[in-house]
Short mmCIF file of N, CA and C in Angstrom, two decimals:
data_model
loop_
_atom_site.label_atom_id
_atom_site.label_comp_id
_atom_site.label_asym_id
_atom_site.label_seq_id
_atom_site.Cartn_x
_atom_site.Cartn_y
_atom_site.Cartn_z
N MET A 1 19.36 -2.04 3.33
CA MET A 1 18.32 -2.58 4.18
C MET A 1 17.67 -3.75 3.46
N GLN A 2 17.43 -4.80 4.21
CA GLN A 2 16.82 -5.99 3.63
C GLN A 2 15.45 -6.25 4.28
N MET A 3 14.70 -7.08 3.62
CA MET A 3 13.36 -7.42 4.10
C MET A 3 13.43 -8.02 5.50
N THR A 4 14.43 -8.84 5.76
CA THR A 4 14.53 -9.47 7.09
C THR A 4 14.71 -8.42 8.18
N ASP A 5 15.43 -7.32 7.88
CA ASP A 5 15.61 -6.25 8.86
C ASP A 5 14.27 -5.59 9.19
N VAL A 6 13.52 -5.26 8.16
CA VAL A 6 12.21 -4.63 8.35
C VAL A 6 11.28 -5.56 9.12
N PHE A 7 11.30 -6.83 8.75
CA PHE A 7 10.43 -7.81 9.39
C PHE A 7 10.78 -7.98 10.87
N ASP A 8 12.08 -8.05 11.18
CA ASP A 8 12.49 -8.20 12.58
C ASP A 8 12.06 -7.01 13.43
N VAL A 9 12.24 -5.81 12.91
CA VAL A 9 11.83 -4.61 13.65
C VAL A 9 10.30 -4.59 13.80
N PHE A 10 9.60 -4.95 12.74
CA PHE A 10 8.14 -4.98 12.78
C PHE A 10 7.65 -5.95 13.86
N LYS A 11 8.23 -7.15 13.89
CA LYS A 11 7.82 -8.14 14.90
C LYS A 11 8.10 -7.64 16.31
N MET A 12 9.23 -6.95 16.49
CA MET A 12 9.58 -6.43 17.80
C MET A 12 8.56 -5.38 18.25
N ILE A 13 8.16 -4.51 17.34
CA ILE A 13 7.17 -3.47 17.68
C ILE A 13 5.81 -4.10 17.95
N VAL A 14 5.42 -5.08 17.14
CA VAL A 14 4.14 -5.78 17.36
C VAL A 14 4.15 -6.44 18.74
N HIS A 15 5.28 -7.00 19.13
CA HIS A 15 5.40 -7.62 20.46
C HIS A 15 5.18 -6.57 21.56
N GLN A 16 5.72 -5.37 21.38
CA GLN A 16 5.52 -4.30 22.35
C GLN A 16 4.05 -3.87 22.40
N ILE A 17 3.41 -3.79 21.23
CA ILE A 17 1.99 -3.43 21.18
C ILE A 17 1.16 -4.50 21.88
N GLU A 18 1.52 -5.75 21.66
CA GLU A 18 0.82 -6.86 22.33
C GLU A 18 0.95 -6.72 23.85
N GLY A 19 2.13 -6.34 24.32
CA GLY A 19 2.33 -6.11 25.75
C GLY A 19 1.44 -5.00 26.27
N GLY A 20 1.30 -3.92 25.49
CA GLY A 20 0.41 -2.83 25.87
C GLY A 20 -1.03 -3.29 25.96
N ASN A 21 -1.43 -4.14 25.03
CA ASN A 21 -2.80 -4.68 25.06
C ASN A 21 -3.00 -5.57 26.28
N ASN A 22 -1.97 -6.30 26.68
CA ASN A 22 -2.07 -7.16 27.87
C ASN A 22 -2.24 -6.32 29.13
N VAL A 23 -1.59 -5.17 29.18
CA VAL A 23 -1.75 -4.27 30.33
C VAL A 23 -3.20 -3.79 30.41
N LEU A 24 -3.82 -3.57 29.25
CA LEU A 24 -5.21 -3.11 29.22
C LEU A 24 -6.18 -4.08 29.88
N ILE A 25 -5.81 -5.35 29.92
CA ILE A 25 -6.64 -6.35 30.59
C ILE A 25 -6.70 -6.05 32.09
N ILE A 26 -5.60 -5.54 32.62
CA ILE A 26 -5.48 -5.27 34.06
C ILE A 26 -5.97 -3.87 34.43
N ARG A 27 -5.59 -2.89 33.61
CA ARG A 27 -5.93 -1.50 33.94
C ARG A 27 -5.91 -0.65 32.67
N ARG A 28 -6.47 0.56 32.80
CA ARG A 28 -6.42 1.52 31.69
C ARG A 28 -5.01 2.07 31.56
N LEU A 29 -4.65 2.44 30.35
CA LEU A 29 -3.34 3.05 30.13
C LEU A 29 -3.40 4.53 30.48
N SER A 30 -2.31 5.05 31.02
CA SER A 30 -2.23 6.49 31.26
C SER A 30 -2.12 7.19 29.91
N ILE A 31 -2.31 8.49 29.90
CA ILE A 31 -2.23 9.24 28.65
C ILE A 31 -0.83 9.12 28.04
N ILE A 32 0.19 9.06 28.87
CA ILE A 32 1.56 8.90 28.37
C ILE A 32 1.72 7.52 27.73
N GLU A 33 1.19 6.50 28.39
CA GLU A 33 1.26 5.14 27.82
C GLU A 33 0.47 5.05 26.51
N GLN A 34 -0.69 5.72 26.46
CA GLN A 34 -1.47 5.75 25.21
C GLN A 34 -0.67 6.42 24.10
N GLY A 35 0.02 7.50 24.44
CA GLY A 35 0.86 8.19 23.46
C GLY A 35 1.98 7.30 22.96
N ASN A 36 2.59 6.54 23.88
CA ASN A 36 3.65 5.61 23.49
C ASN A 36 3.11 4.50 22.59
N LEU A 37 1.94 3.98 22.94
CA LEU A 37 1.32 2.94 22.12
C LEU A 37 0.99 3.48 20.73
N GLN A 38 0.47 4.71 20.68
CA GLN A 38 0.16 5.30 19.38
C GLN A 38 1.43 5.51 18.56
N CYS A 39 2.52 5.89 19.20
CA CYS A 39 3.79 6.04 18.49
C CYS A 39 4.22 4.70 17.88
N LEU A 40 4.08 3.62 18.63
CA LEU A 40 4.40 2.29 18.10
C LEU A 40 3.49 1.94 16.93
N MET A 41 2.22 2.29 17.04
CA MET A 41 1.29 2.03 15.94
C MET A 41 1.71 2.79 14.68
N LYS A 42 2.11 4.05 14.85
CA LYS A 42 2.57 4.84 13.71
C LYS A 42 3.81 4.21 13.08
N LEU A 43 4.72 3.75 13.92
CA LEU A 43 5.93 3.11 13.39
C LEU A 43 5.60 1.88 12.56
N THR A 44 4.61 1.09 13.01
CA THR A 44 4.24 -0.09 12.21
C THR A 44 3.70 0.34 10.86
N LEU A 45 2.95 1.43 10.82
CA LEU A 45 2.42 1.91 9.54
C LEU A 45 3.54 2.36 8.61
N HIS A 46 4.55 3.01 9.18
CA HIS A 46 5.70 3.42 8.36
C HIS A 46 6.48 2.20 7.87
N LEU A 47 6.56 1.17 8.67
CA LEU A 47 7.24 -0.06 8.22
C LEU A 47 6.44 -0.76 7.13
N ILE A 48 5.12 -0.73 7.23
CA ILE A 48 4.29 -1.29 6.15
C ILE A 48 4.55 -0.51 4.87
N ARG A 49 4.65 0.80 4.99
CA ARG A 49 4.93 1.65 3.82
C ARG A 49 6.31 1.32 3.26
N LEU A 50 7.29 1.13 4.12
CA LEU A 50 8.64 0.77 3.69
C LEU A 50 8.64 -0.58 2.99
N PHE A 51 7.82 -1.49 3.48
CA PHE A 51 7.67 -2.83 2.90
C PHE A 51 7.34 -2.73 1.41
N GLN A 52 6.62 -1.69 1.03
CA GLN A 52 6.23 -1.47 -0.36
C GLN A 52 7.46 -1.34 -1.26
N PHE A 53 8.54 -0.78 -0.74
CA PHE A 53 9.70 -0.47 -1.56
C PHE A 53 10.84 -1.48 -1.45
N ILE A 54 10.74 -2.40 -0.51
CA ILE A 54 11.83 -3.35 -0.29
C ILE A 54 11.49 -4.68 -0.94
N GLY A 55 12.44 -5.19 -1.66
CA GLY A 55 12.25 -6.51 -2.26
C GLY A 55 12.41 -7.59 -1.22
N GLY A 56 11.98 -8.74 -1.53
CA GLY A 56 12.11 -9.89 -0.64
C GLY A 56 11.54 -11.10 -1.32
N SER A 57 11.83 -12.23 -0.77
CA SER A 57 11.30 -13.46 -1.35
C SER A 57 9.79 -13.52 -1.12
N VAL A 58 9.15 -14.38 -1.86
CA VAL A 58 7.70 -14.55 -1.70
C VAL A 58 7.37 -14.97 -0.28
N SER A 59 8.14 -15.89 0.27
CA SER A 59 7.86 -16.36 1.64
C SER A 59 8.06 -15.24 2.66
N GLU A 60 9.07 -14.38 2.46
CA GLU A 60 9.27 -13.25 3.38
C GLU A 60 8.09 -12.28 3.30
N ARG A 61 7.62 -12.04 2.12
CA ARG A 61 6.51 -11.12 1.94
C ARG A 61 5.22 -11.70 2.55
N VAL A 62 5.01 -12.99 2.38
CA VAL A 62 3.85 -13.66 2.99
C VAL A 62 3.94 -13.59 4.50
N ASP A 63 5.13 -13.86 5.06
CA ASP A 63 5.32 -13.78 6.51
C ASP A 63 5.01 -12.37 7.03
N PHE A 64 5.45 -11.37 6.28
CA PHE A 64 5.20 -9.99 6.69
C PHE A 64 3.70 -9.69 6.71
N ILE A 65 3.00 -10.08 5.66
CA ILE A 65 1.55 -9.85 5.58
C ILE A 65 0.83 -10.59 6.71
N GLU A 66 1.28 -11.81 7.02
CA GLU A 66 0.68 -12.56 8.13
C GLU A 66 0.90 -11.83 9.45
N GLN A 67 2.05 -11.21 9.62
CA GLN A 67 2.33 -10.46 10.84
C GLN A 67 1.45 -9.21 10.90
N VAL A 68 1.21 -8.57 9.77
CA VAL A 68 0.30 -7.42 9.73
C VAL A 68 -1.11 -7.87 10.11
N ALA A 69 -1.53 -9.02 9.59
CA ALA A 69 -2.86 -9.56 9.93
C ALA A 69 -2.95 -9.83 11.43
N TYR A 70 -1.87 -10.34 12.02
CA TYR A 70 -1.85 -10.58 13.47
C TYR A 70 -1.99 -9.25 14.22
N LEU A 71 -1.28 -8.23 13.76
CA LEU A 71 -1.38 -6.91 14.38
C LEU A 71 -2.82 -6.39 14.30
N ILE A 72 -3.46 -6.57 13.17
CA ILE A 72 -4.86 -6.15 13.01
C ILE A 72 -5.75 -6.88 14.02
N GLN A 73 -5.49 -8.17 14.24
CA GLN A 73 -6.28 -8.94 15.21
C GLN A 73 -6.09 -8.42 16.63
N LEU A 74 -4.89 -7.91 16.94
CA LEU A 74 -4.66 -7.33 18.27
C LEU A 74 -5.54 -6.10 18.49
N ASP A 75 -5.89 -5.43 17.40
CA ASP A 75 -6.76 -4.25 17.44
C ASP A 75 -6.27 -3.19 18.42
N PRO A 76 -5.01 -2.74 18.25
CA PRO A 76 -4.50 -1.72 19.16
C PRO A 76 -5.24 -0.40 18.96
N ARG A 77 -5.33 0.37 20.05
CA ARG A 77 -6.01 1.66 20.00
C ARG A 77 -5.08 2.72 20.56
N GLY A 78 -4.95 3.80 19.82
CA GLY A 78 -4.12 4.91 20.26
C GLY A 78 -4.93 5.94 21.01
N ILE A 79 -4.39 7.13 21.07
CA ILE A 79 -5.07 8.25 21.71
C ILE A 79 -6.40 8.47 20.99
N ASN A 80 -7.43 8.77 21.75
CA ASN A 80 -8.76 9.01 21.20
C ASN A 80 -9.35 7.75 20.57
N ASN A 81 -8.83 6.59 21.00
CA ASN A 81 -9.36 5.30 20.55
C ASN A 81 -9.20 5.08 19.03
N GLN A 82 -8.13 5.65 18.47
CA GLN A 82 -7.89 5.51 17.04
C GLN A 82 -7.31 4.15 16.71
N THR A 83 -7.79 3.58 15.61
CA THR A 83 -7.27 2.30 15.12
C THR A 83 -6.13 2.57 14.15
N LEU A 84 -5.50 1.49 13.71
CA LEU A 84 -4.45 1.62 12.69
C LEU A 84 -5.00 2.27 11.42
N LEU A 85 -6.23 1.93 11.06
CA LEU A 85 -6.83 2.49 9.85
C LEU A 85 -7.09 3.99 10.01
N HIS A 86 -7.52 4.42 11.20
CA HIS A 86 -7.68 5.85 11.45
C HIS A 86 -6.35 6.57 11.24
N LEU A 87 -5.29 5.99 11.79
CA LEU A 87 -3.97 6.61 11.67
C LEU A 87 -3.45 6.59 10.24
N ALA A 88 -3.74 5.53 9.50
CA ALA A 88 -3.22 5.39 8.13
C ALA A 88 -3.77 6.45 7.19
N VAL A 89 -4.94 7.01 7.49
CA VAL A 89 -5.53 8.04 6.63
C VAL A 89 -5.24 9.45 7.14
N ASP A 90 -4.44 9.55 8.17
CA ASP A 90 -4.14 10.83 8.81
C ASP A 90 -2.80 11.39 8.30
N PRO A 91 -2.81 12.54 7.63
CA PRO A 91 -1.55 13.10 7.14
C PRO A 91 -0.61 13.53 8.26
N ASN A 92 -1.13 13.68 9.47
CA ASN A 92 -0.30 14.12 10.59
C ASN A 92 0.66 13.05 11.08
N ILE A 93 0.53 11.80 10.61
CA ILE A 93 1.48 10.78 11.05
C ILE A 93 2.72 10.72 10.17
N THR A 94 2.82 11.64 9.21
CA THR A 94 4.02 11.73 8.38
C THR A 94 5.24 11.93 9.27
N LYS A 95 5.03 12.61 10.40
CA LYS A 95 6.10 12.79 11.38
C LYS A 95 5.82 11.89 12.59
N VAL A 96 6.87 11.26 13.08
CA VAL A 96 6.79 10.53 14.34
C VAL A 96 7.72 11.27 15.29
N GLY A 97 7.14 11.92 16.28
CA GLY A 97 7.93 12.81 17.12
C GLY A 97 8.36 14.00 16.27
N GLU A 98 9.66 14.25 16.24
CA GLU A 98 10.19 15.34 15.42
C GLU A 98 10.78 14.85 14.10
N VAL A 99 10.68 13.55 13.86
CA VAL A 99 11.30 12.95 12.68
C VAL A 99 10.29 12.86 11.54
N LEU A 100 10.65 13.46 10.41
CA LEU A 100 9.82 13.41 9.22
C LEU A 100 10.10 12.10 8.50
N LEU A 101 9.08 11.26 8.37
CA LEU A 101 9.26 9.97 7.73
C LEU A 101 8.54 9.97 6.39
N MET A 102 7.86 8.90 6.07
CA MET A 102 7.18 8.79 4.78
C MET A 102 5.84 9.52 4.79
N LYS A 103 5.45 9.95 3.61
CA LYS A 103 4.22 10.74 3.46
C LYS A 103 2.97 9.86 3.66
N PHE A 104 2.05 10.40 4.43
CA PHE A 104 0.75 9.79 4.65
C PHE A 104 -0.32 10.81 4.35
N PRO A 105 -1.52 10.40 4.02
CA PRO A 105 -2.03 9.03 3.97
C PRO A 105 -1.41 8.25 2.81
N SER A 106 -1.40 6.95 2.98
CA SER A 106 -0.83 6.05 1.99
C SER A 106 -1.90 5.07 1.51
N VAL A 107 -2.17 5.10 0.23
CA VAL A 107 -3.13 4.16 -0.36
C VAL A 107 -2.64 2.74 -0.15
N TYR A 108 -1.34 2.54 -0.32
CA TYR A 108 -0.76 1.20 -0.17
C TYR A 108 -1.02 0.66 1.24
N VAL A 109 -0.75 1.48 2.25
CA VAL A 109 -0.92 1.03 3.64
C VAL A 109 -2.39 0.76 3.93
N VAL A 110 -3.28 1.64 3.48
CA VAL A 110 -4.71 1.42 3.68
C VAL A 110 -5.14 0.11 3.04
N ASP A 111 -4.66 -0.14 1.83
CA ASP A 111 -5.01 -1.37 1.11
C ASP A 111 -4.52 -2.61 1.87
N ILE A 112 -3.28 -2.57 2.35
CA ILE A 112 -2.74 -3.71 3.11
C ILE A 112 -3.57 -3.95 4.38
N LEU A 113 -3.90 -2.87 5.08
CA LEU A 113 -4.70 -3.02 6.31
C LEU A 113 -6.07 -3.63 6.00
N LEU A 114 -6.68 -3.20 4.91
CA LEU A 114 -7.99 -3.74 4.53
C LEU A 114 -7.89 -5.20 4.13
N VAL A 115 -6.88 -5.54 3.36
CA VAL A 115 -6.67 -6.93 2.95
C VAL A 115 -6.46 -7.82 4.18
N CYS A 116 -5.80 -7.26 5.20
CA CYS A 116 -5.51 -8.03 6.41
C CYS A 116 -6.66 -8.02 7.41
N GLY A 117 -7.78 -7.39 7.06
CA GLY A 117 -8.97 -7.49 7.90
C GLY A 117 -9.29 -6.31 8.78
N ALA A 118 -8.69 -5.14 8.54
CA ALA A 118 -9.00 -3.97 9.36
C ALA A 118 -10.49 -3.63 9.25
N ASN A 119 -11.08 -3.31 10.38
CA ASN A 119 -12.51 -3.00 10.44
C ASN A 119 -12.74 -1.55 10.02
N THR A 120 -13.52 -1.36 8.98
CA THR A 120 -13.79 -0.01 8.47
C THR A 120 -14.89 0.71 9.26
N ASN A 121 -15.54 0.01 10.15
CA ASN A 121 -16.67 0.60 10.88
C ASN A 121 -16.34 1.00 12.31
N THR A 122 -15.14 0.70 12.79
CA THR A 122 -14.77 1.04 14.15
C THR A 122 -14.67 2.55 14.29
N ARG A 123 -15.29 3.07 15.33
CA ARG A 123 -15.30 4.52 15.54
C ARG A 123 -14.32 4.92 16.63
N ASN A 124 -13.71 6.09 16.45
CA ASN A 124 -12.85 6.63 17.49
C ASN A 124 -13.73 7.33 18.53
N ASP A 125 -13.11 7.93 19.54
CA ASP A 125 -13.88 8.56 20.62
C ASP A 125 -14.69 9.77 20.14
N ASP A 126 -14.33 10.33 18.98
CA ASP A 126 -15.11 11.44 18.42
C ASP A 126 -16.29 10.94 17.60
N GLY A 127 -16.43 9.61 17.48
CA GLY A 127 -17.54 9.03 16.74
C GLY A 127 -17.29 8.85 15.25
N TYR A 128 -16.03 9.02 14.82
CA TYR A 128 -15.71 8.90 13.40
C TYR A 128 -15.16 7.52 13.07
N ASP A 129 -15.69 6.93 11.99
CA ASP A 129 -15.05 5.74 11.45
C ASP A 129 -13.89 6.23 10.58
N PRO A 130 -13.01 5.34 10.10
CA PRO A 130 -11.84 5.80 9.34
C PRO A 130 -12.19 6.64 8.10
N LEU A 131 -13.27 6.31 7.41
CA LEU A 131 -13.65 7.09 6.23
C LEU A 131 -14.00 8.52 6.63
N ARG A 132 -14.86 8.67 7.61
CA ARG A 132 -15.24 10.02 8.04
C ARG A 132 -14.04 10.76 8.64
N HIS A 133 -13.17 10.02 9.31
CA HIS A 133 -11.95 10.62 9.86
C HIS A 133 -11.08 11.16 8.72
N SER A 134 -10.97 10.42 7.63
CA SER A 134 -10.13 10.84 6.51
C SER A 134 -10.72 12.06 5.80
N ILE A 135 -12.02 12.18 5.79
CA ILE A 135 -12.66 13.30 5.09
C ILE A 135 -12.29 14.63 5.74
N LYS A 136 -12.06 14.64 7.04
CA LYS A 136 -11.72 15.91 7.68
C LYS A 136 -10.36 16.43 7.22
N PHE A 137 -9.55 15.58 6.60
CA PHE A 137 -8.26 16.01 6.07
C PHE A 137 -8.31 16.32 4.58
N SER A 138 -9.48 16.19 3.97
CA SER A 138 -9.61 16.31 2.52
C SER A 138 -9.79 17.75 2.07
N ASP A 139 -9.42 17.97 0.83
CA ASP A 139 -9.72 19.23 0.16
C ASP A 139 -11.03 19.00 -0.58
N LEU A 140 -12.10 19.48 0.00
CA LEU A 140 -13.42 19.24 -0.59
C LEU A 140 -13.90 20.43 -1.43
N SER A 141 -12.98 21.36 -1.76
CA SER A 141 -13.39 22.54 -2.51
C SER A 141 -13.99 22.18 -3.86
N SER A 142 -13.55 21.07 -4.44
CA SER A 142 -14.10 20.66 -5.73
C SER A 142 -15.41 19.90 -5.57
N GLY A 143 -15.82 19.66 -4.34
CA GLY A 143 -17.09 18.98 -4.09
C GLY A 143 -16.98 17.47 -4.07
N ARG A 144 -15.79 16.93 -4.13
CA ARG A 144 -15.66 15.46 -4.07
C ARG A 144 -14.41 15.08 -3.30
N VAL A 145 -14.44 13.93 -2.76
CA VAL A 145 -13.30 13.41 -2.01
C VAL A 145 -12.28 12.93 -3.02
N LYS A 146 -11.02 13.36 -2.86
CA LYS A 146 -10.04 13.12 -3.91
C LYS A 146 -9.11 11.94 -3.70
N THR A 147 -9.01 11.39 -2.52
CA THR A 147 -7.96 10.39 -2.32
C THR A 147 -8.42 8.98 -2.62
N ARG A 148 -7.49 8.20 -3.12
CA ARG A 148 -7.74 6.80 -3.45
C ARG A 148 -7.98 5.99 -2.18
N GLY A 149 -7.34 6.37 -1.07
CA GLY A 149 -7.53 5.65 0.19
C GLY A 149 -8.98 5.63 0.62
N LYS A 150 -9.65 6.74 0.47
CA LYS A 150 -11.06 6.80 0.83
C LYS A 150 -11.88 5.89 -0.08
N GLN A 151 -11.50 5.85 -1.35
CA GLN A 151 -12.21 4.98 -2.29
C GLN A 151 -12.01 3.52 -1.92
N LEU A 152 -10.80 3.16 -1.47
CA LEU A 152 -10.55 1.78 -1.04
C LEU A 152 -11.44 1.41 0.14
N ILE A 153 -11.57 2.33 1.09
CA ILE A 153 -12.42 2.05 2.25
C ILE A 153 -13.87 1.89 1.81
N LEU A 154 -14.32 2.77 0.93
CA LEU A 154 -15.70 2.66 0.42
C LEU A 154 -15.91 1.35 -0.32
N ASP A 155 -14.96 0.99 -1.19
CA ASP A 155 -15.08 -0.25 -1.95
C ASP A 155 -15.12 -1.46 -1.03
N ASN A 156 -14.27 -1.45 0.00
CA ASN A 156 -14.23 -2.57 0.94
C ASN A 156 -15.55 -2.67 1.70
N THR A 157 -16.10 -1.53 2.10
CA THR A 157 -17.38 -1.53 2.82
C THR A 157 -18.49 -2.07 1.92
N LYS A 158 -18.51 -1.65 0.66
CA LYS A 158 -19.51 -2.16 -0.28
C LYS A 158 -19.37 -3.66 -0.47
N ARG A 159 -18.13 -4.12 -0.56
CA ARG A 159 -17.87 -5.56 -0.74
C ARG A 159 -18.41 -6.34 0.45
N LEU A 160 -18.16 -5.83 1.67
CA LEU A 160 -18.64 -6.51 2.88
C LEU A 160 -20.16 -6.53 2.93
N MET A 161 -20.79 -5.41 2.56
CA MET A 161 -22.26 -5.35 2.56
C MET A 161 -22.83 -6.31 1.53
N PHE A 162 -22.21 -6.39 0.36
CA PHE A 162 -22.64 -7.29 -0.70
C PHE A 162 -22.53 -8.73 -0.23
N LYS A 163 -21.38 -9.05 0.40
CA LYS A 163 -21.14 -10.41 0.89
C LYS A 163 -22.17 -10.78 1.96
N LYS A 164 -22.43 -9.88 2.90
CA LYS A 164 -23.41 -10.15 3.96
C LYS A 164 -24.79 -10.38 3.38
N HIS A 165 -25.14 -9.61 2.37
CA HIS A 165 -26.46 -9.72 1.74
C HIS A 165 -26.65 -11.10 1.11
N PHE A 166 -25.62 -11.61 0.44
CA PHE A 166 -25.75 -12.88 -0.27
C PHE A 166 -25.38 -14.09 0.58
N ASP A 167 -24.84 -13.85 1.78
CA ASP A 167 -24.54 -14.97 2.68
C ASP A 167 -25.74 -15.39 3.51
N LYS A 168 -26.85 -14.67 3.40
CA LYS A 168 -28.05 -14.98 4.19
C LYS A 168 -28.67 -16.28 3.76
#
């Protein structure tokens, strides 16, 4: 497998997600359509994870990151109004359908999404932002949140607050 293969599939899926977003301008998606859109969102996250392991030229890697940034701008929403960041911290997306893929949550994927501009404050229909959503999957028996992904979200939020404070 080469970087160009991953990139071509990623662009094709992003195009389908864009089509789903265009339908939203006209009407709400049915629950089945929302499920299909969420499946496409999960696949993009798995491709971002795969991107971590595949070599490629600098220009190919830059193109891929730009495509991820474009996907973030589309701001697709899955079932329960979940964003890509909500899904990236969810261990339940390790499987897509009945197929077991790469293990999630993935610090790498969360980091890429944050670098590409994912909003850490967007809430799903249950009222959870991605950080609070990720905590429900945590082992808090030791009294602290253990995953690096949560720390990345916290660090990014602090950075944004710091920047806003000094941009006044």
